[in-house]
């Protein structure tokens, strides 16, 4: 089966390689010419424009997008919709907000085009391990694309599934990322508590390795934590500044809309915001209030 991959960054490039290794024909397009040439050197068919992407695919065409969410995705879909034909399918594998999927699917349907949203997890390890794919869209269209999903997943029958109608794939991935925020925050807090008990001189890498086997808190995230701590348990080369992709925010917003309490996910998102403060005005004001009502000492600069 042939498919176009739009966006050959680290994740899109690795997905292209995995598809090629499974015998699929991939038409590769990226605004970066060097990325297209790299894909060509590995067996992909390069394209240098939207029309060429369509020309080099067999109908009904399937085009997979791995571009940044928001306006880049909007513009890419708009450009592709003008060169594709009725019956073709656009697949958004990026971190899109599921409500945008609903709007886009309606607009594309008016042109006779299908839209499939795929929540994709696996990061830089997906090439070797396979990707977890949460697929939303029309059942018949998803079934036709099954060979693509089976190639990208860890195994043909593992790590992927059609989870529901349009929007469901990215909705499930949104919640997945919210859970991920909470898990990561719990590990981070636990390891900081252990590090702070200085008189015990705990080896955090050793502890992570112990927990990886048999423990009820073992996970792939713990495996990665152990790897990060190996050789530099103080993480001297890393600044404590944590970004968020937006999906944690969307999860919290949906929890509020649905009246579902989600304190762990919400607080883990707030802690990412805290990590970006060079200095906390709120903490200063708390200290000032304690001084005002109780005469408690304050530290001055």
PDB file of C-alpha atoms in Angstrom, residues 53-278:
ATOM      1  CA  UNK A  53       2.248  14.535  -3.778  1.00  0.00           C
ATOM      2  CA  UNK A  54      -1.134  13.776  -5.326  1.00  0.00           C
ATOM      3  CA  UNK A  55       0.339  12.794  -8.686  1.00  0.00           C
ATOM      4  CA  UNK A  56       2.685  10.227  -7.166  1.00  0.00           C
ATOM      5  CA  UNK A  57       0.013   8.413  -5.148  1.00  0.00           C
ATOM      6  CA  UNK A  58      -2.373   5.687  -6.280  1.00  0.00           C
ATOM      7  CA  UNK A  59      -6.078   6.485  -5.884  1.00  0.00           C
ATOM      8  CA  UNK A  60      -7.782   6.334  -3.488  1.00  0.00           C
ATOM      9  CA  UNK A  61      -4.963   8.305  -1.925  1.00  0.00           C
ATOM     10  CA  UNK A  62      -3.923   8.330   1.730  1.00  0.00           C
ATOM     11  CA  UNK A  63      -1.919  11.266   3.093  1.00  0.00           C
ATOM     12  CA  UNK A  64      -0.505  11.236   6.634  1.00  0.00           C
ATOM     13  CA  UNK A  65       0.274  14.593   8.294  1.00  0.00           C
ATOM     14  CA  UNK A  66       2.994  14.919  10.937  1.00  0.00           C
ATOM     15  CA  UNK A  67       3.249  18.690  11.188  1.00  0.00           C
ATOM     16  CA  UNK A  68       2.896  21.039  14.202  1.00  0.00           C
ATOM     17  CA  UNK A  69      -0.649  21.491  15.489  1.00  0.00           C
ATOM     18  CA  UNK A  70      -2.545  24.699  14.909  1.00  0.00           C
ATOM     19  CA  UNK A  71      -1.968  26.917  11.905  1.00  0.00           C
ATOM     20  CA  UNK A  72       0.669  24.693  10.202  1.00  0.00           C
ATOM     21  CA  UNK A  73      -1.828  21.822  10.183  1.00  0.00           C
ATOM     22  CA  UNK A  74      -4.653  24.108   9.027  1.00  0.00           C
ATOM     23  CA  UNK A  75      -2.632  25.401   6.084  1.00  0.00           C
ATOM     24  CA  UNK A  76      -1.382  21.951   5.127  1.00  0.00           C
ATOM     25  CA  UNK A  77      -4.894  20.507   5.072  1.00  0.00           C
ATOM     26  CA  UNK A  78      -6.142  23.458   3.039  1.00  0.00           C
ATOM     27  CA  UNK A  79      -3.365  23.018   0.466  1.00  0.00           C
ATOM     28  CA  UNK A  80      -3.866  19.269   0.173  1.00  0.00           C
ATOM     29  CA  UNK A  81      -7.640  19.522  -0.099  1.00  0.00           C
ATOM     30  CA  UNK A  82      -7.155  21.525  -3.283  1.00  0.00           C
ATOM     31  CA  UNK A  83      -5.142  18.782  -5.034  1.00  0.00           C
ATOM     32  CA  UNK A  84      -6.787  15.606  -3.717  1.00  0.00           C
ATOM     33  CA  UNK A  85      -9.839  13.917  -5.228  1.00  0.00           C
ATOM     34  CA  UNK A  86     -13.112  12.603  -3.790  1.00  0.00           C
ATOM     35  CA  UNK A  87     -12.500   9.316  -2.001  1.00  0.00           C
ATOM     36  CA  UNK A  88      -9.010  10.279  -0.817  1.00  0.00           C
ATOM     37  CA  UNK A  89      -8.174  10.343   2.904  1.00  0.00           C
ATOM     38  CA  UNK A  90      -6.273  12.823   5.051  1.00  0.00           C
ATOM     39  CA  UNK A  91      -4.802  11.384   8.253  1.00  0.00           C
ATOM     40  CA  UNK A  92      -3.735  13.764  11.009  1.00  0.00           C
ATOM     41  CA  UNK A  93      -1.221  12.030  13.269  1.00  0.00           C
ATOM     42  CA  UNK A  94      -0.158  15.159  15.158  1.00  0.00           C
ATOM     43  CA  UNK A  95      -1.283  16.561  18.513  1.00  0.00           C
ATOM     44  CA  UNK A  96      -4.501  18.170  17.317  1.00  0.00           C
ATOM     45  CA  UNK A  97      -7.363  19.255  19.587  1.00  0.00           C
ATOM     46  CA  UNK A  98     -10.232  16.853  18.916  1.00  0.00           C
ATOM     47  CA  UNK A  99     -12.792  19.639  18.417  1.00  0.00           C
ATOM     48  CA  UNK A 100     -10.702  20.875  15.485  1.00  0.00           C
ATOM     49  CA  UNK A 101     -10.991  17.371  14.004  1.00  0.00           C
ATOM     50  CA  UNK A 102     -14.773  17.653  13.960  1.00  0.00           C
ATOM     51  CA  UNK A 103     -14.658  20.969  12.118  1.00  0.00           C
ATOM     52  CA  UNK A 104     -12.073  19.799   9.603  1.00  0.00           C
ATOM     53  CA  UNK A 105     -13.867  16.538   8.909  1.00  0.00           C
ATOM     54  CA  UNK A 106     -17.074  18.404   8.068  1.00  0.00           C
ATOM     55  CA  UNK A 107     -15.245  20.778   5.729  1.00  0.00           C
ATOM     56  CA  UNK A 108     -13.436  17.935   3.948  1.00  0.00           C
ATOM     57  CA  UNK A 109     -16.603  15.856   3.675  1.00  0.00           C
ATOM     58  CA  UNK A 110     -18.136  18.623   1.572  1.00  0.00           C
ATOM     59  CA  UNK A 111     -15.277  18.023  -0.899  1.00  0.00           C
ATOM     60  CA  UNK A 112     -15.794  14.249  -0.838  1.00  0.00           C
ATOM     61  CA  UNK A 113     -12.631  13.700   1.221  1.00  0.00           C
ATOM     62  CA  UNK A 114     -12.299  11.426   4.250  1.00  0.00           C
ATOM     63  CA  UNK A 115     -10.577  12.464   7.484  1.00  0.00           C
ATOM     64  CA  UNK A 116      -8.989  10.177  10.064  1.00  0.00           C
ATOM     65  CA  UNK A 117      -7.462  11.402  13.324  1.00  0.00           C
ATOM     66  CA  UNK A 118      -4.720   9.303  14.884  1.00  0.00           C
ATOM     67  CA  UNK A 119      -3.388   9.962  18.354  1.00  0.00           C
ATOM     68  CA  UNK A 120       0.235   8.835  18.081  1.00  0.00           C
ATOM     69  CA  UNK A 121       2.507   7.953  20.986  1.00  0.00           C
ATOM     70  CA  UNK A 122       6.001   6.544  20.927  1.00  0.00           C
ATOM     71  CA  UNK A 123       8.230   9.547  20.415  1.00  0.00           C
ATOM     72  CA  UNK A 124      11.812   8.922  19.356  1.00  0.00           C
ATOM     73  CA  UNK A 125      11.525   5.210  20.239  1.00  0.00           C
ATOM     74  CA  UNK A 126       8.761   4.470  17.742  1.00  0.00           C
ATOM     75  CA  UNK A 127      11.082   3.402  14.928  1.00  0.00           C
ATOM     76  CA  UNK A 128      12.391   0.461  16.943  1.00  0.00           C
ATOM     77  CA  UNK A 129       9.477  -0.209  19.302  1.00  0.00           C
ATOM     78  CA  UNK A 130       6.489   0.747  17.172  1.00  0.00           C
ATOM     79  CA  UNK A 131       3.903   3.449  17.794  1.00  0.00           C
ATOM     80  CA  UNK A 132       0.775   3.368  19.936  1.00  0.00           C
ATOM     81  CA  UNK A 133      -2.021   4.495  17.610  1.00  0.00           C
ATOM     82  CA  UNK A 134      -5.469   5.632  18.744  1.00  0.00           C
ATOM     83  CA  UNK A 135      -7.579   5.920  15.597  1.00  0.00           C
ATOM     84  CA  UNK A 136     -10.775   7.911  15.080  1.00  0.00           C
ATOM     85  CA  UNK A 137     -12.886   8.020  11.930  1.00  0.00           C
ATOM     86  CA  UNK A 138     -15.297   6.113   9.710  1.00  0.00           C
ATOM     87  CA  UNK A 139     -15.014   2.354  10.218  1.00  0.00           C
ATOM     88  CA  UNK A 140     -14.754   1.526   6.518  1.00  0.00           C
ATOM     89  CA  UNK A 141     -12.018   4.077   5.898  1.00  0.00           C
ATOM     90  CA  UNK A 142     -10.030   2.926   8.941  1.00  0.00           C
ATOM     91  CA  UNK A 143     -10.304  -0.688   7.803  1.00  0.00           C
ATOM     92  CA  UNK A 144      -8.939   0.184   4.367  1.00  0.00           C
ATOM     93  CA  UNK A 145      -5.925   1.805   6.072  1.00  0.00           C
ATOM     94  CA  UNK A 146      -5.343  -1.191   8.352  1.00  0.00           C
ATOM     95  CA  UNK A 147      -2.027  -2.223   6.657  1.00  0.00           C
ATOM     96  CA  UNK A 148      -0.565   1.185   7.504  1.00  0.00           C
ATOM     97  CA  UNK A 149      -1.579   1.008  11.158  1.00  0.00           C
ATOM     98  CA  UNK A 150      -0.350  -2.577  11.481  1.00  0.00           C
ATOM     99  CA  UNK A 151       3.055  -1.562  10.107  1.00  0.00           C
ATOM    100  CA  UNK A 152       3.453   1.415  12.445  1.00  0.00           C
ATOM    101  CA  UNK A 153       2.192  -0.343  15.583  1.00  0.00           C
ATOM    102  CA  UNK A 154       4.381  -2.540  17.841  1.00  0.00           C
ATOM    103  CA  UNK A 155       2.675  -5.577  16.274  1.00  0.00           C
ATOM    104  CA  UNK A 156      -0.225  -6.033  13.834  1.00  0.00           C
ATOM    105  CA  UNK A 157      -2.545  -6.961  16.706  1.00  0.00           C
ATOM    106  CA  UNK A 158      -1.050  -4.860  19.496  1.00  0.00           C
ATOM    107  CA  UNK A 159      -0.762  -1.168  20.349  1.00  0.00           C
ATOM    108  CA  UNK A 160      -3.351   0.220  17.957  1.00  0.00           C
ATOM    109  CA  UNK A 161      -7.088   0.282  17.505  1.00  0.00           C
ATOM    110  CA  UNK A 162     -10.092   2.063  16.057  1.00  0.00           C
ATOM    111  CA  UNK A 163     -11.389   3.745  19.212  1.00  0.00           C
ATOM    112  CA  UNK A 164     -14.407   5.609  17.838  1.00  0.00           C
ATOM    113  CA  UNK A 165     -15.769   8.200  15.393  1.00  0.00           C
ATOM    114  CA  UNK A 166     -13.997  11.297  14.120  1.00  0.00           C
ATOM    115  CA  UNK A 167     -12.246  13.103  16.947  1.00  0.00           C
ATOM    116  CA  UNK A 168     -12.076  10.038  19.196  1.00  0.00           C
ATOM    117  CA  UNK A 169      -8.461   9.275  18.315  1.00  0.00           C
ATOM    118  CA  UNK A 170      -7.158  12.656  19.372  1.00  0.00           C
ATOM    119  CA  UNK A 171      -9.532  12.787  22.351  1.00  0.00           C
ATOM    120  CA  UNK A 172      -8.116   9.520  23.707  1.00  0.00           C
ATOM    121  CA  UNK A 173      -4.546  10.728  23.029  1.00  0.00           C
ATOM    122  CA  UNK A 174      -5.352  13.974  24.869  1.00  0.00           C
ATOM    123  CA  UNK A 175      -6.383  12.027  27.975  1.00  0.00           C
ATOM    124  CA  UNK A 176      -3.354   9.741  27.525  1.00  0.00           C
ATOM    125  CA  UNK A 177      -1.085  12.778  27.729  1.00  0.00           C
ATOM    126  CA  UNK A 178      -2.927  14.115  30.767  1.00  0.00           C
ATOM    127  CA  UNK A 179      -2.304  10.793  32.540  1.00  0.00           C
ATOM    128  CA  UNK A 180       1.321  10.982  31.435  1.00  0.00           C
ATOM    129  CA  UNK A 181       1.638  14.400  33.122  1.00  0.00           C
ATOM    130  CA  UNK A 182       0.433  12.918  36.407  1.00  0.00           C
ATOM    131  CA  UNK A 183       2.711   9.870  36.236  1.00  0.00           C
ATOM    132  CA  UNK A 184       5.756  11.978  35.441  1.00  0.00           C
ATOM    133  CA  UNK A 185       5.015  14.414  38.268  1.00  0.00           C
ATOM    134  CA  UNK A 186       4.610  11.574  40.783  1.00  0.00           C
ATOM    135  CA  UNK A 187       7.969  10.067  39.820  1.00  0.00           C
ATOM    136  CA  UNK A 188       9.644  13.484  39.927  1.00  0.00           C
ATOM    137  CA  UNK A 189       8.287  14.282  43.390  1.00  0.00           C
ATOM    138  CA  UNK A 190       9.176  10.867  44.791  1.00  0.00           C
ATOM    139  CA  UNK A 191      12.754  11.048  43.577  1.00  0.00           C
ATOM    140  CA  UNK A 192      13.124  14.582  44.937  1.00  0.00           C
ATOM    141  CA  UNK A 193      11.963  13.415  48.384  1.00  0.00           C
ATOM    142  CA  UNK A 194      14.615  10.686  48.322  1.00  0.00           C
ATOM    143  CA  UNK A 195      17.302  13.078  47.109  1.00  0.00           C
ATOM    144  CA  UNK A 196      16.454  15.507  49.911  1.00  0.00           C
ATOM    145  CA  UNK A 197      17.145  12.866  52.603  1.00  0.00           C
ATOM    146  CA  UNK A 198      20.834  13.677  52.228  1.00  0.00           C
ATOM    147  CA  UNK A 199      22.155  11.803  55.262  1.00  0.00           C
ATOM    148  CA  UNK A 200      21.137   8.501  53.629  1.00  0.00           C
ATOM    149  CA  UNK A 201      23.187   9.263  50.500  1.00  0.00           C
ATOM    150  CA  UNK A 202      20.740   7.318  48.339  1.00  0.00           C
ATOM    151  CA  UNK A 203      21.774   6.208  44.857  1.00  0.00           C
ATOM    152  CA  UNK A 204      18.755   7.290  42.809  1.00  0.00           C
ATOM    153  CA  UNK A 205      19.855   5.429  39.708  1.00  0.00           C
ATOM    154  CA  UNK A 206      20.198   2.219  41.716  1.00  0.00           C
ATOM    155  CA  UNK A 207      16.717   2.688  43.183  1.00  0.00           C
ATOM    156  CA  UNK A 208      15.188   3.303  39.762  1.00  0.00           C
ATOM    157  CA  UNK A 209      16.825   0.086  38.539  1.00  0.00           C
ATOM    158  CA  UNK A 210      15.457  -1.857  41.529  1.00  0.00           C
ATOM    159  CA  UNK A 211      11.942  -0.557  40.940  1.00  0.00           C
ATOM    160  CA  UNK A 212      12.045  -1.511  37.258  1.00  0.00           C
ATOM    161  CA  UNK A 213      11.690  -5.204  38.144  1.00  0.00           C
ATOM    162  CA  UNK A 214       8.823  -6.625  40.181  1.00  0.00           C
ATOM    163  CA  UNK A 215       7.684  -3.300  41.645  1.00  0.00           C
ATOM    164  CA  UNK A 216       4.092  -2.156  41.297  1.00  0.00           C
ATOM    165  CA  UNK A 217       5.360   1.235  40.044  1.00  0.00           C
ATOM    166  CA  UNK A 218       7.444  -0.223  37.199  1.00  0.00           C
ATOM    167  CA  UNK A 219       6.730   1.300  33.801  1.00  0.00           C
ATOM    168  CA  UNK A 220       8.378   2.474  30.600  1.00  0.00           C
ATOM    169  CA  UNK A 221       8.566   5.950  32.130  1.00  0.00           C
ATOM    170  CA  UNK A 222      10.548   4.458  35.007  1.00  0.00           C
ATOM    171  CA  UNK A 223      12.843   2.739  32.484  1.00  0.00           C
ATOM    172  CA  UNK A 224      13.487   6.127  30.898  1.00  0.00           C
ATOM    173  CA  UNK A 225      13.984   7.700  34.328  1.00  0.00           C
ATOM    174  CA  UNK A 226      16.652   5.133  35.152  1.00  0.00           C
ATOM    175  CA  UNK A 227      18.345   5.866  31.845  1.00  0.00           C
ATOM    176  CA  UNK A 228      18.280   9.626  32.516  1.00  0.00           C
ATOM    177  CA  UNK A 229      19.838   9.134  35.974  1.00  0.00           C
ATOM    178  CA  UNK A 230      22.595   6.819  34.775  1.00  0.00           C
ATOM    179  CA  UNK A 231      25.953   8.572  35.070  1.00  0.00           C
ATOM    180  CA  UNK A 232      24.533  11.914  36.207  1.00  0.00           C
ATOM    181  CA  UNK A 233      22.045  11.444  39.071  1.00  0.00           C
ATOM    182  CA  UNK A 234      22.146  15.182  39.845  1.00  0.00           C
ATOM    183  CA  UNK A 235      21.092  16.004  36.261  1.00  0.00           C
ATOM    184  CA  UNK A 236      23.661  18.788  36.202  1.00  0.00           C
ATOM    185  CA  UNK A 237      23.264  19.294  32.442  1.00  0.00           C
ATOM    186  CA  UNK A 238      19.509  19.924  32.560  1.00  0.00           C
ATOM    187  CA  UNK A 239      17.658  23.103  33.510  1.00  0.00           C
ATOM    188  CA  UNK A 240      14.475  22.545  35.544  1.00  0.00           C
ATOM    189  CA  UNK A 241      12.224  24.172  32.936  1.00  0.00           C
ATOM    190  CA  UNK A 242       9.374  21.966  31.706  1.00  0.00           C
ATOM    191  CA  UNK A 243       7.299  22.716  28.600  1.00  0.00           C
ATOM    192  CA  UNK A 244       3.822  21.405  27.842  1.00  0.00           C
ATOM    193  CA  UNK A 245       2.483  20.430  24.434  1.00  0.00           C
ATOM    194  CA  UNK A 246      -1.019  21.732  25.142  1.00  0.00           C
ATOM    195  CA  UNK A 247      -2.757  18.382  25.583  1.00  0.00           C
ATOM    196  CA  UNK A 248      -2.557  18.566  29.374  1.00  0.00           C
ATOM    197  CA  UNK A 249      -4.362  21.911  29.221  1.00  0.00           C
ATOM    198  CA  UNK A 250      -7.031  20.455  26.937  1.00  0.00           C
ATOM    199  CA  UNK A 251      -7.521  17.489  29.275  1.00  0.00           C
ATOM    200  CA  UNK A 252      -8.045  19.781  32.262  1.00  0.00           C
ATOM    201  CA  UNK A 253     -10.451  21.978  30.266  1.00  0.00           C
ATOM    202  CA  UNK A 254     -12.501  18.941  29.239  1.00  0.00           C
ATOM    203  CA  UNK A 255     -12.542  17.630  32.794  1.00  0.00           C
ATOM    204  CA  UNK A 256     -14.053  20.956  33.870  1.00  0.00           C
ATOM    205  CA  UNK A 257     -16.600  20.861  31.025  1.00  0.00           C
ATOM    206  CA  UNK A 258     -17.604  17.308  31.999  1.00  0.00           C
ATOM    207  CA  UNK A 259     -17.653  18.002  35.756  1.00  0.00           C
ATOM    208  CA  UNK A 260     -15.040  15.281  36.270  1.00  0.00           C
ATOM    209  CA  UNK A 261     -12.608  15.865  39.159  1.00  0.00           C
ATOM    210  CA  UNK A 262      -9.018  15.532  37.919  1.00  0.00           C
ATOM    211  CA  UNK A 263      -6.841  17.015  40.685  1.00  0.00           C
ATOM    212  CA  UNK A 264      -3.671  15.027  39.927  1.00  0.00           C
ATOM    213  CA  UNK A 265      -3.598  15.912  36.227  1.00  0.00           C
ATOM    214  CA  UNK A 266      -4.510  19.536  36.980  1.00  0.00           C
ATOM    215  CA  UNK A 267      -1.816  19.983  39.620  1.00  0.00           C
ATOM    216  CA  UNK A 268       0.805  18.297  37.437  1.00  0.00           C
ATOM    217  CA  UNK A 269       0.035  20.868  34.746  1.00  0.00           C
ATOM    218  CA  UNK A 270       0.328  23.687  37.290  1.00  0.00           C
ATOM    219  CA  UNK A 271       3.721  22.353  38.386  1.00  0.00           C
ATOM    220  CA  UNK A 272       4.976  22.673  34.824  1.00  0.00           C
ATOM    221  CA  UNK A 273       4.035  26.337  34.965  1.00  0.00           C
ATOM    222  CA  UNK A 274       5.886  26.680  38.275  1.00  0.00           C
ATOM    223  CA  UNK A 275       9.030  25.228  36.669  1.00  0.00           C
ATOM    224  CA  UNK A 276       9.182  28.187  34.294  1.00  0.00           C
ATOM    225  CA  UNK A 277       9.287  30.881  36.962  1.00  0.00           C
ATOM    226  CA  UNK A 278      12.710  32.349  37.624  1.00  0.00           C
TER     227      UNK A 278
END
